[in-house]
mmCIF file with all atom_site columns, C-alpha atoms in Angstrom:
data_model
loop_
_atom_site.group_PDB
_atom_site.id
_atom_site.type_symbol
_atom_site.label_atom_id
_atom_site.label_alt_id
_atom_site.label_comp_id
_atom_site.label_asym_id
_atom_site.label_entity_id
_atom_site.label_seq_id
_atom_site.pdbx_PDB_ins_code
_atom_site.Cartn_x
_atom_site.Cartn_y
_atom_site.Cartn_z
_atom_site.occupancy
_atom_site.B_iso_or_equiv
_atom_site.pdbx_formal_charge
_atom_site.auth_seq_id
_atom_site.auth_comp_id
_atom_site.auth_asym_id
_atom_site.auth_atom_id
_atom_site.pdbx_PDB_model_num
ATOM 1   C CA . MET A 1 1   ? -31.469 17.691  11.889 1.00 0.00 ? 30  MET A CA 1
ATOM 2   C CA . THR A 1 2   ? -29.016 18.613  14.618 1.00 0.00 ? 31  THR A CA 1
ATOM 3   C CA . THR A 1 3   ? -29.719 18.798  18.288 1.00 0.00 ? 32  THR A CA 1
ATOM 4   C CA . GLN A 1 4   ? -28.002 21.031  20.761 1.00 0.00 ? 33  GLN A CA 1
ATOM 5   C CA . THR A 1 5   ? -27.145 19.756  24.198 1.00 0.00 ? 34  THR A CA 1
ATOM 6   C CA . ASP A 1 6   ? -26.393 21.898  27.192 1.00 0.00 ? 35  ASP A CA 1
ATOM 7   C CA . CYS A 1 7   ? -22.978 21.031  28.517 1.00 0.00 ? 36  CYS A CA 1
ATOM 8   C CA . LYS A 1 8   ? -22.317 22.322  31.995 1.00 0.00 ? 37  LYS A CA 1
ATOM 9   C CA . VAL A 1 9   ? -18.705 21.145  31.988 1.00 0.00 ? 38  VAL A CA 1
ATOM 10  C CA . PRO A 1 10  ? -16.640 22.048  28.946 1.00 0.00 ? 39  PRO A CA 1
ATOM 11  C CA . PRO A 1 11  ? -14.673 19.168  27.471 1.00 0.00 ? 40  PRO A CA 1
ATOM 12  C CA . ALA A 1 12  ? -11.035 18.881  28.472 1.00 0.00 ? 41  ALA A CA 1
ATOM 13  C CA . PRO A 1 13  ? -8.566  20.073  25.879 1.00 0.00 ? 42  PRO A CA 1
ATOM 14  C CA . LEU A 1 14  ? -7.357  17.241  23.693 1.00 0.00 ? 43  LEU A CA 1
ATOM 15  C CA . ALA A 1 15  ? -3.796  17.519  24.980 1.00 0.00 ? 44  ALA A CA 1
ATOM 16  C CA . GLN A 1 16  ? -4.998  16.746  28.498 1.00 0.00 ? 45  GLN A CA 1
ATOM 17  C CA . THR A 1 17  ? -6.864  13.613  27.426 1.00 0.00 ? 46  THR A CA 1
ATOM 18  C CA . VAL A 1 18  ? -3.948  11.940  25.627 1.00 0.00 ? 47  VAL A CA 1
ATOM 19  C CA . THR A 1 19  ? -2.716  9.049   27.752 1.00 0.00 ? 48  THR A CA 1
ATOM 20  C CA . LEU A 1 20  ? 0.106   7.837   25.522 1.00 0.00 ? 49  LEU A CA 1
ATOM 21  C CA . ASP A 1 21  ? 3.354   9.735   25.210 1.00 0.00 ? 50  ASP A CA 1
ATOM 22  C CA . PRO A 1 22  ? 5.242   9.867   21.890 1.00 0.00 ? 51  PRO A CA 1
ATOM 23  C CA . GLU A 1 23  ? 7.729   7.205   23.046 1.00 0.00 ? 52  GLU A CA 1
ATOM 24  C CA . GLY A 1 24  ? 4.928   4.846   24.034 1.00 0.00 ? 53  GLY A CA 1
ATOM 25  C CA . ALA A 1 25  ? 3.174   5.458   20.731 1.00 0.00 ? 54  ALA A CA 1
ATOM 26  C CA . ALA A 1 26  ? 6.390   4.677   18.852 1.00 0.00 ? 55  ALA A CA 1
ATOM 27  C CA . GLU A 1 27  ? 6.803   1.401   20.762 1.00 0.00 ? 56  GLU A CA 1
ATOM 28  C CA . LEU A 1 28  ? 3.238   0.360   19.983 1.00 0.00 ? 57  LEU A CA 1
ATOM 29  C CA . ALA A 1 29  ? 3.722   1.291   16.337 1.00 0.00 ? 58  ALA A CA 1
ATOM 30  C CA . VAL A 1 30  ? 6.710   -1.058  16.056 1.00 0.00 ? 59  VAL A CA 1
ATOM 31  C CA . GLY A 1 31  ? 4.589   -3.978  17.255 1.00 0.00 ? 60  GLY A CA 1
ATOM 32  C CA . PHE A 1 32  ? 1.630   -3.177  15.039 1.00 0.00 ? 61  PHE A CA 1
ATOM 33  C CA . LYS A 1 33  ? 3.874   -2.510  12.036 1.00 0.00 ? 62  LYS A CA 1
ATOM 34  C CA . ALA A 1 34  ? 5.439   -5.944  12.528 1.00 0.00 ? 63  ALA A CA 1
ATOM 35  C CA . LEU A 1 35  ? 1.938   -7.457  12.439 1.00 0.00 ? 64  LEU A CA 1
ATOM 36  C CA . ALA A 1 36  ? 0.960   -5.493  9.330  1.00 0.00 ? 65  ALA A CA 1
ATOM 37  C CA . ASP A 1 37  ? 2.352   -8.122  6.989  1.00 0.00 ? 66  ASP A CA 1
ATOM 38  C CA . PRO A 1 38  ? 0.495   -11.367 6.155  1.00 0.00 ? 67  PRO A CA 1
ATOM 39  C CA . ASN A 1 39  ? 3.751   -13.358 6.018  1.00 0.00 ? 68  ASN A CA 1
ATOM 40  C CA . ARG A 1 40  ? 4.648   -12.273 9.552  1.00 0.00 ? 69  ARG A CA 1
ATOM 41  C CA . ILE A 1 41  ? 1.244   -13.197 10.886 1.00 0.00 ? 70  ILE A CA 1
ATOM 42  C CA . THR A 1 42  ? 1.606   -16.576 9.195  1.00 0.00 ? 71  THR A CA 1
ATOM 43  C CA . LEU A 1 43  ? 5.050   -17.031 10.752 1.00 0.00 ? 72  LEU A CA 1
ATOM 44  C CA . LEU A 1 44  ? 3.690   -16.254 14.227 1.00 0.00 ? 73  LEU A CA 1
ATOM 45  C CA . THR A 1 45  ? 0.872   -18.771 13.836 1.00 0.00 ? 74  THR A CA 1
ATOM 46  C CA . LEU A 1 46  ? 3.180   -21.454 12.431 1.00 0.00 ? 75  LEU A CA 1
ATOM 47  C CA . ILE A 1 47  ? 5.635   -21.059 15.299 1.00 0.00 ? 76  ILE A CA 1
ATOM 48  C CA . ALA A 1 48  ? 2.901   -20.923 17.941 1.00 0.00 ? 77  ALA A CA 1
ATOM 49  C CA . ALA A 1 49  ? 1.347   -24.108 16.518 1.00 0.00 ? 78  ALA A CA 1
ATOM 50  C CA . GLU A 1 50  ? 4.568   -26.136 16.833 1.00 0.00 ? 79  GLU A CA 1
ATOM 51  C CA . GLU A 1 51  ? 4.362   -28.879 19.468 1.00 0.00 ? 80  GLU A CA 1
ATOM 52  C CA . THR A 1 52  ? 7.772   -27.891 20.814 1.00 0.00 ? 81  THR A CA 1
ATOM 53  C CA . GLY A 1 53  ? 6.817   -24.215 20.899 1.00 0.00 ? 82  GLY A CA 1
ATOM 54  C CA . GLU A 1 54  ? 9.639   -23.317 18.536 1.00 0.00 ? 83  GLU A CA 1
ATOM 55  C CA . ALA A 1 55  ? 10.565  -23.610 14.886 1.00 0.00 ? 84  ALA A CA 1
ATOM 56  C CA . CYS A 1 56  ? 13.762  -23.534 12.891 1.00 0.00 ? 85  CYS A CA 1
ATOM 57  C CA . VAL A 1 57  ? 14.032  -20.975 10.124 1.00 0.00 ? 86  VAL A CA 1
ATOM 58  C CA . CYS A 1 58  ? 14.816  -23.906 7.816  1.00 0.00 ? 87  CYS A CA 1
ATOM 59  C CA . ASP A 1 59  ? 11.295  -25.282 8.430  1.00 0.00 ? 88  ASP A CA 1
ATOM 60  C CA . LEU A 1 60  ? 9.507   -22.000 7.767  1.00 0.00 ? 89  LEU A CA 1
ATOM 61  C CA . THR A 1 61  ? 10.499  -21.301 4.175  1.00 0.00 ? 90  THR A CA 1
ATOM 62  C CA . GLU A 1 62  ? 8.414   -23.998 2.485  1.00 0.00 ? 91  GLU A CA 1
ATOM 63  C CA . PRO A 1 63  ? 5.042   -23.176 4.114  1.00 0.00 ? 92  PRO A CA 1
ATOM 64  C CA . LEU A 1 64  ? 5.411   -19.545 3.053  1.00 0.00 ? 93  LEU A CA 1
ATOM 65  C CA . GLY A 1 65  ? 6.849   -20.256 -0.383 1.00 0.00 ? 94  GLY A CA 1
ATOM 66  C CA . LEU A 1 66  ? 9.569   -17.700 0.273  1.00 0.00 ? 95  LEU A CA 1
ATOM 67  C CA . GLY A 1 67  ? 13.332  -17.894 0.237  1.00 0.00 ? 96  GLY A CA 1
ATOM 68  C CA . GLN A 1 68  ? 15.373  -18.191 3.417  1.00 0.00 ? 97  GLN A CA 1
ATOM 69  C CA . PRO A 1 69  ? 16.692  -14.588 3.290  1.00 0.00 ? 98  PRO A CA 1
ATOM 70  C CA . THR A 1 70  ? 13.146  -13.201 3.029  1.00 0.00 ? 99  THR A CA 1
ATOM 71  C CA . VAL A 1 71  ? 11.849  -15.402 5.852  1.00 0.00 ? 100 VAL A CA 1
ATOM 72  C CA . SER A 1 72  ? 14.854  -14.422 7.988  1.00 0.00 ? 101 SER A CA 1
ATOM 73  C CA . HIS A 1 73  ? 14.077  -10.755 7.380  1.00 0.00 ? 102 HIS A CA 1
ATOM 74  C CA . HIS A 1 74  ? 10.455  -11.214 8.487  1.00 0.00 ? 103 HIS A CA 1
ATOM 75  C CA . LEU A 1 75  ? 11.590  -13.130 11.566 1.00 0.00 ? 104 LEU A CA 1
ATOM 76  C CA . LYS A 1 76  ? 14.065  -10.362 12.455 1.00 0.00 ? 105 LYS A CA 1
ATOM 77  C CA . VAL A 1 77  ? 11.269  -7.783  12.312 1.00 0.00 ? 106 VAL A CA 1
ATOM 78  C CA . LEU A 1 78  ? 9.195   -9.922  14.684 1.00 0.00 ? 107 LEU A CA 1
ATOM 79  C CA . VAL A 1 79  ? 12.168  -10.368 17.040 1.00 0.00 ? 108 VAL A CA 1
ATOM 80  C CA . ASP A 1 80  ? 12.924  -6.629  16.989 1.00 0.00 ? 109 ASP A CA 1
ATOM 81  C CA . ALA A 1 81  ? 9.268   -5.931  17.819 1.00 0.00 ? 110 ALA A CA 1
ATOM 82  C CA . GLY A 1 82  ? 9.518   -8.195  20.858 1.00 0.00 ? 111 GLY A CA 1
ATOM 83  C CA . LEU A 1 83  ? 7.072   -10.777 19.522 1.00 0.00 ? 112 LEU A CA 1
ATOM 84  C CA . LEU A 1 84  ? 9.547   -13.631 18.977 1.00 0.00 ? 113 LEU A CA 1
ATOM 85  C CA . ASN A 1 85  ? 12.618  -14.973 20.760 1.00 0.00 ? 114 ASN A CA 1
ATOM 86  C CA . ARG A 1 86  ? 15.600  -16.160 18.711 1.00 0.00 ? 115 ARG A CA 1
ATOM 87  C CA . GLU A 1 87  ? 18.081  -18.830 19.757 1.00 0.00 ? 116 GLU A CA 1
ATOM 88  C CA . LYS A 1 88  ? 21.059  -19.717 17.585 1.00 0.00 ? 117 LYS A CA 1
ATOM 89  C CA . ARG A 1 89  ? 22.075  -23.402 17.545 1.00 0.00 ? 118 ARG A CA 1
ATOM 90  C CA . GLY A 1 90  ? 24.960  -24.168 15.281 1.00 0.00 ? 119 GLY A CA 1
ATOM 91  C CA . THR A 1 91  ? 24.188  -22.703 11.878 1.00 0.00 ? 120 THR A CA 1
ATOM 92  C CA . TRP A 1 92  ? 20.408  -22.518 12.412 1.00 0.00 ? 121 TRP A CA 1
ATOM 93  C CA . SER A 1 93  ? 18.224  -20.127 14.335 1.00 0.00 ? 122 SER A CA 1
ATOM 94  C CA . TYR A 1 94  ? 15.181  -21.290 16.272 1.00 0.00 ? 123 TYR A CA 1
ATOM 95  C CA . TYR A 1 95  ? 12.273  -19.008 17.032 1.00 0.00 ? 124 TYR A CA 1
ATOM 96  C CA . SER A 1 96  ? 9.613   -19.081 19.729 1.00 0.00 ? 125 SER A CA 1
ATOM 97  C CA . VAL A 1 97  ? 6.744   -16.750 20.562 1.00 0.00 ? 126 VAL A CA 1
ATOM 98  C CA . VAL A 1 98  ? 7.393   -14.427 23.493 1.00 0.00 ? 127 VAL A CA 1
ATOM 99  C CA . PRO A 1 99  ? 4.784   -15.436 26.083 1.00 0.00 ? 128 PRO A CA 1
ATOM 100 C CA . GLY A 1 100 ? 2.141   -12.736 26.457 1.00 0.00 ? 129 GLY A CA 1
ATOM 101 C CA . ALA A 1 101 ? 3.700   -10.347 23.928 1.00 0.00 ? 130 ALA A CA 1
ATOM 102 C CA . LEU A 1 102 ? 0.680   -10.173 21.629 1.00 0.00 ? 131 LEU A CA 1
ATOM 103 C CA . GLN A 1 103 ? -1.707  -9.852  24.554 1.00 0.00 ? 132 GLN A CA 1
ATOM 104 C CA . ASP A 1 104 ? 0.418   -7.072  26.052 1.00 0.00 ? 133 ASP A CA 1
ATOM 105 C CA . LEU A 1 105 ? 0.441   -5.191  22.748 1.00 0.00 ? 134 LEU A CA 1
ATOM 106 C CA . PHE A 1 106 ? -3.324  -5.307  22.372 1.00 0.00 ? 135 PHE A CA 1
ATOM 107 C CA . THR A 1 107 ? -3.998  -4.650  26.067 1.00 0.00 ? 136 THR A CA 1
ATOM 108 C CA . THR A 1 108 ? -1.791  -1.564  26.046 1.00 0.00 ? 137 THR A CA 1
ATOM 109 C CA . MET A 1 109 ? -3.569  -0.244  22.975 1.00 0.00 ? 138 MET A CA 1
ATOM 110 C CA . THR A 1 110 ? -7.065  -0.880  24.283 1.00 0.00 ? 139 THR A CA 1
ATOM 111 C CA . GLU A 1 111 ? -6.282  0.548   27.725 1.00 0.00 ? 140 GLU A CA 1
ATOM 112 C CA . ARG A 1 112 ? -5.060  3.741   26.082 1.00 0.00 ? 141 ARG A CA 1
ATOM 113 C CA . THR A 1 113 ? -8.088  4.103   23.822 1.00 0.00 ? 142 THR A CA 1
ATOM 114 C CA . ALA A 1 114 ? -10.921 2.975   26.112 1.00 0.00 ? 143 ALA A CA 1
ATOM 115 C CA . HIS A 1 115 ? -13.247 5.726   27.185 1.00 0.00 ? 144 HIS A CA 1
#
């Protein structure tokens, strides 16, 4: 059974209700794509849980059971998405979570989709 409602004001065309431009959507997609892999989520949580707030790539291979090149690739994706910082010390790279980056990603998305 369907009911008909009387609308006095016609809805705005969809194009007028979009609050995210294509560039903004592409930026959000990079962040969410980076989070769309279980290994990357694990890396973020491992790094965030470190007492020092950072972790060496050399310490992240064993917990994931992956080789160093694969872990480095996942870390690069997270850095490129703006979720991790990278600092090179000698031959090793150390990673830390960008403060507020995850919150900013989710806040931007929810602000754009809230009605």
